[in-house]
Backbone as numpy.savetxt, mean C-alpha at the origin, in Angstrom:
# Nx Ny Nz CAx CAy CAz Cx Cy Cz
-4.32 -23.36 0.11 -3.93 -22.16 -0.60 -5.18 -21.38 -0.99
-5.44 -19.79 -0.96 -6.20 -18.87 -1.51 -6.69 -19.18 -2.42
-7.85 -19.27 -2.85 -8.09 -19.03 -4.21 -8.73 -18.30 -4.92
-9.12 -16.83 -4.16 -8.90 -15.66 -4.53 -10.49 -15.14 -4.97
-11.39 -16.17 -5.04 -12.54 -16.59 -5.43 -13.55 -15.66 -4.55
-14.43 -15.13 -5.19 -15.82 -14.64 -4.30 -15.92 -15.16 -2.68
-16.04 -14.87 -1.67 -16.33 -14.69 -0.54 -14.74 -15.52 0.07
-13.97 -16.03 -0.54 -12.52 -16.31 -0.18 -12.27 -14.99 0.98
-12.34 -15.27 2.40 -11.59 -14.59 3.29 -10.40 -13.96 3.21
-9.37 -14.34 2.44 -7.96 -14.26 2.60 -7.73 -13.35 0.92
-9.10 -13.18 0.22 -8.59 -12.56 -1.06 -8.25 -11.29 -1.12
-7.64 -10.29 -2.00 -7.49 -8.95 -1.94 -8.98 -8.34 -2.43
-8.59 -7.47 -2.04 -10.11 -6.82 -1.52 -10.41 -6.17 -3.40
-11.41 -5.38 -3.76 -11.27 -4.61 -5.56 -10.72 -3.59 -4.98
-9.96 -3.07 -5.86 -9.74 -1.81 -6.13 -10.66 -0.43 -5.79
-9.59 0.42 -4.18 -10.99 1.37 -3.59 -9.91 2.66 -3.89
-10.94 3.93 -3.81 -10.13 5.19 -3.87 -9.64 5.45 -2.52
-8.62 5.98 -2.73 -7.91 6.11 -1.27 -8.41 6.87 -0.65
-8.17 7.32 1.19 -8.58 8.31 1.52 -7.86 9.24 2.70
-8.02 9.82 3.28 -7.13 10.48 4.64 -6.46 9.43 5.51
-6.81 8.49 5.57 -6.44 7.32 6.20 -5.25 6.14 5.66
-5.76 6.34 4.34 -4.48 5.58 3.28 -3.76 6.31 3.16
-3.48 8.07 2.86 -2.69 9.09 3.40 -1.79 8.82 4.06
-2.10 8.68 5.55 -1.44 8.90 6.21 -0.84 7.75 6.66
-1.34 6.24 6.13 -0.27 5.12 6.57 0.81 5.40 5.33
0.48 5.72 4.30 1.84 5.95 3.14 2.79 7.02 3.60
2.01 8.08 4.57 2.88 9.09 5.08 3.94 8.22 5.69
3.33 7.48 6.32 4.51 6.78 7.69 5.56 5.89 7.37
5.66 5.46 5.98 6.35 4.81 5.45 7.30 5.26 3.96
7.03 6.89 4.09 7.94 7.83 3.24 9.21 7.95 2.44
9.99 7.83 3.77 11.25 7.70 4.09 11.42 6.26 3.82
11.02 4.99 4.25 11.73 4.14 3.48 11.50 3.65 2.22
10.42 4.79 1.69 9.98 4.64 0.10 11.18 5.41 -0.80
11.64 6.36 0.04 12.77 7.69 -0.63 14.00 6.72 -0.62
14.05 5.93 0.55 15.70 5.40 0.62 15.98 3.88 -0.42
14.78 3.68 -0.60 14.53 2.51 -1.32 14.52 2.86 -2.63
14.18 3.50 -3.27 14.06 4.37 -4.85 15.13 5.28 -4.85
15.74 5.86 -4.21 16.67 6.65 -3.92 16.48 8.06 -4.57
15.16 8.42 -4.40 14.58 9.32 -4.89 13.32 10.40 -3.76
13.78 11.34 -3.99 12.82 12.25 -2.89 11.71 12.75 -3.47
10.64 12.32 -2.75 9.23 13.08 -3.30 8.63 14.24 -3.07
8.31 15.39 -3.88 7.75 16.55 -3.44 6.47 16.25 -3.42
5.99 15.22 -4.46 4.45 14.76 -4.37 4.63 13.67 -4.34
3.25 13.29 -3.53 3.54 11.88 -2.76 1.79 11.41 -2.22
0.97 11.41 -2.97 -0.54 11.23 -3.21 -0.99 10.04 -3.07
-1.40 9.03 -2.23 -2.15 7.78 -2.34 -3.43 8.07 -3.23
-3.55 7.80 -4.14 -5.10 7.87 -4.81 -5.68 6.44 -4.74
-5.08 5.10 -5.17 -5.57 3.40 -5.08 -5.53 2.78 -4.34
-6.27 1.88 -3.77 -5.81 1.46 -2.64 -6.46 -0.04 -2.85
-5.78 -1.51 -2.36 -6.21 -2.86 -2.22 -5.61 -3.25 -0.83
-6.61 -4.32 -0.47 -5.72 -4.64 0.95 -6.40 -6.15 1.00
-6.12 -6.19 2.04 -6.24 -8.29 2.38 -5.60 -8.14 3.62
-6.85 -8.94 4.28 -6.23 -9.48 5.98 -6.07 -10.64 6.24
-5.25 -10.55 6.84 -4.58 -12.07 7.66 -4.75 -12.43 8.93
-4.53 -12.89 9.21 -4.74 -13.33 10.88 -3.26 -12.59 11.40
-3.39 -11.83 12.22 -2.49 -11.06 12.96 -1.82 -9.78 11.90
-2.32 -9.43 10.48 -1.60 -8.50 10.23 -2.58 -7.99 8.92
-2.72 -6.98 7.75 -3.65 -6.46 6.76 -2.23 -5.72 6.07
-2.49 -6.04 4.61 -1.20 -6.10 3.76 -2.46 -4.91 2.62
-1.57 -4.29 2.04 -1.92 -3.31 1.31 -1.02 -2.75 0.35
-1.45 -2.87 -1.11 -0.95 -2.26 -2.41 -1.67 -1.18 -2.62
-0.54 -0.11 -2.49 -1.58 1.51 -2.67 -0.58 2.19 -4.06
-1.75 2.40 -4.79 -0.84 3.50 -5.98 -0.46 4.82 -5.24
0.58 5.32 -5.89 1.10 6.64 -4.83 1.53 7.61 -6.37
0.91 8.61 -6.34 1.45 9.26 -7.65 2.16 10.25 -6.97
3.28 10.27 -7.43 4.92 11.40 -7.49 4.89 12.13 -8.25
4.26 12.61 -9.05 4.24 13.83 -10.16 3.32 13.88 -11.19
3.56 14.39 -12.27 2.56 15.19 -12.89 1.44 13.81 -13.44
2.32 12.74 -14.21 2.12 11.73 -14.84 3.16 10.40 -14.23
3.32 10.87 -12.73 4.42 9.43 -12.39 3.79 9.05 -11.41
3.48 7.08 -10.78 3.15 6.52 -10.05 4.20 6.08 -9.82
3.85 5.16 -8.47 4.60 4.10 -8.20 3.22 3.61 -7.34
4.00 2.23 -6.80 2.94 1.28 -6.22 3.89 0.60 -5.21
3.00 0.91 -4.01 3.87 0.03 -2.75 2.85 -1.12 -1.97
3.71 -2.43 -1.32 3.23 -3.02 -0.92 3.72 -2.67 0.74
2.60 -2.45 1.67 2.78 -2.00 2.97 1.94 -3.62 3.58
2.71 -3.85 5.01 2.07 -4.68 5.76 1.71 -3.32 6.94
0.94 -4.03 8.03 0.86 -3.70 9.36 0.16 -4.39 10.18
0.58 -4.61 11.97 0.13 -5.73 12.27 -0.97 -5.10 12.92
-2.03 -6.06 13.51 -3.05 -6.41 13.69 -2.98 -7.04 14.78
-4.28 -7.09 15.79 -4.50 -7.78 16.94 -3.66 -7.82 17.81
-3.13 -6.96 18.08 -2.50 -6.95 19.44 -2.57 -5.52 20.34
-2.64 -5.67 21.53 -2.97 -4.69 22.41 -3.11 -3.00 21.93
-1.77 -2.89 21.23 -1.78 -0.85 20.89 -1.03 -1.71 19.04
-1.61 -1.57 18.64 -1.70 -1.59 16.76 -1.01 -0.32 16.22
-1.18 0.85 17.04 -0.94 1.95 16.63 0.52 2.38 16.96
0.99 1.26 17.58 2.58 1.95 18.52 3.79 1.17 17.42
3.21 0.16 16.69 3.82 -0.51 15.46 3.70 0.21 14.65
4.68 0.51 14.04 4.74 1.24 12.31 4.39 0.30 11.46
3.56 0.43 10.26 3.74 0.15 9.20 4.99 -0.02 8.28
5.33 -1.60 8.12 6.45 -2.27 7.16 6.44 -2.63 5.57
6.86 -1.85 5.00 7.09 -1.39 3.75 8.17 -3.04 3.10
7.08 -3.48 2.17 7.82 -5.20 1.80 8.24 -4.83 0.40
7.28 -3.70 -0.36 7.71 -3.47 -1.79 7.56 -2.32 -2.24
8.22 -1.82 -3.46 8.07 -0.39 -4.38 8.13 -1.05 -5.86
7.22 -0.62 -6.17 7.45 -0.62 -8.12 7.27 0.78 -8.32
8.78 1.35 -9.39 8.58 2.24 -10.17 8.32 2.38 -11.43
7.67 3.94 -12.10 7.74 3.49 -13.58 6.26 3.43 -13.69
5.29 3.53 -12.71 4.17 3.11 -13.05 3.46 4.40 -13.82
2.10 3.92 -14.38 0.98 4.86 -14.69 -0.19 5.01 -14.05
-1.02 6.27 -14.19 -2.69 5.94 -13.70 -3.26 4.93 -14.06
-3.00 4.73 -15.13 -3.53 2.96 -15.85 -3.38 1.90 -15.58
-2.49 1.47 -15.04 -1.19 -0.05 -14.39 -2.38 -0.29 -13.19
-3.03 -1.31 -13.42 -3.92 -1.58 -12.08 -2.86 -2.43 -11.23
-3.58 -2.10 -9.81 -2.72 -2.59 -8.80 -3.08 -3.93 -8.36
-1.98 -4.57 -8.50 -1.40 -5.89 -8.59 -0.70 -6.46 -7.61
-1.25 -7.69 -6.62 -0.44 -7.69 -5.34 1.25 -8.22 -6.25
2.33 -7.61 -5.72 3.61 -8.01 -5.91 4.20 -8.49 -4.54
């Protein structure tokens, strides 16, 4: 088992600012963030981002702020190592709502 410890391979990575790239994997997984919350986003911002790789796949808790003063926090997988990476969507395992800018991100 992990133990999450300094140079631990398998630990989540600190806490990074998001960027065009964390963007746009939260883009791709939108819609089953809306159907899952049952709520539609006009804003929809990755600003946090943690991740951790695995052997065949890299799992990621990104804060996503929805409004003025509203987060949420999703846990996204996507796989890894295999021929076209890019022809797989990104699989959406969790949503917490309710969050703040403050609520550090926490693998769930």
């Amino acid at each position: 088992m992990s133990s999450g410890g300094p140079g631990d391979l398998f630990a989540w990575s600190e806490t990074k600012d998001a960027d065009e790239g964390t963007q746009e994997f939260c883009d791709k997984v939108k819609g089953e963030v809306e159907k899952t919350t049952g709520q539609s986003f006009a804003d929809y911002k990755a600003v946090k981002y943690r991740n951790k790789s695995l052997c065949g796949g890299e799992h990621f808790v990104i804060k996503v702020q929805v409004g003025e003063t509203d987060y949420i926090h999703l846990y996204v997988a996507r796989v890894t190592g295999i021929q076209h990476p890019e022809r797989v969507p990104p699989s959406l395992k969790g949503v917490q709502q309710n969050k703040t800018k403050e609520d550090p991100l926490e693998p769930f």
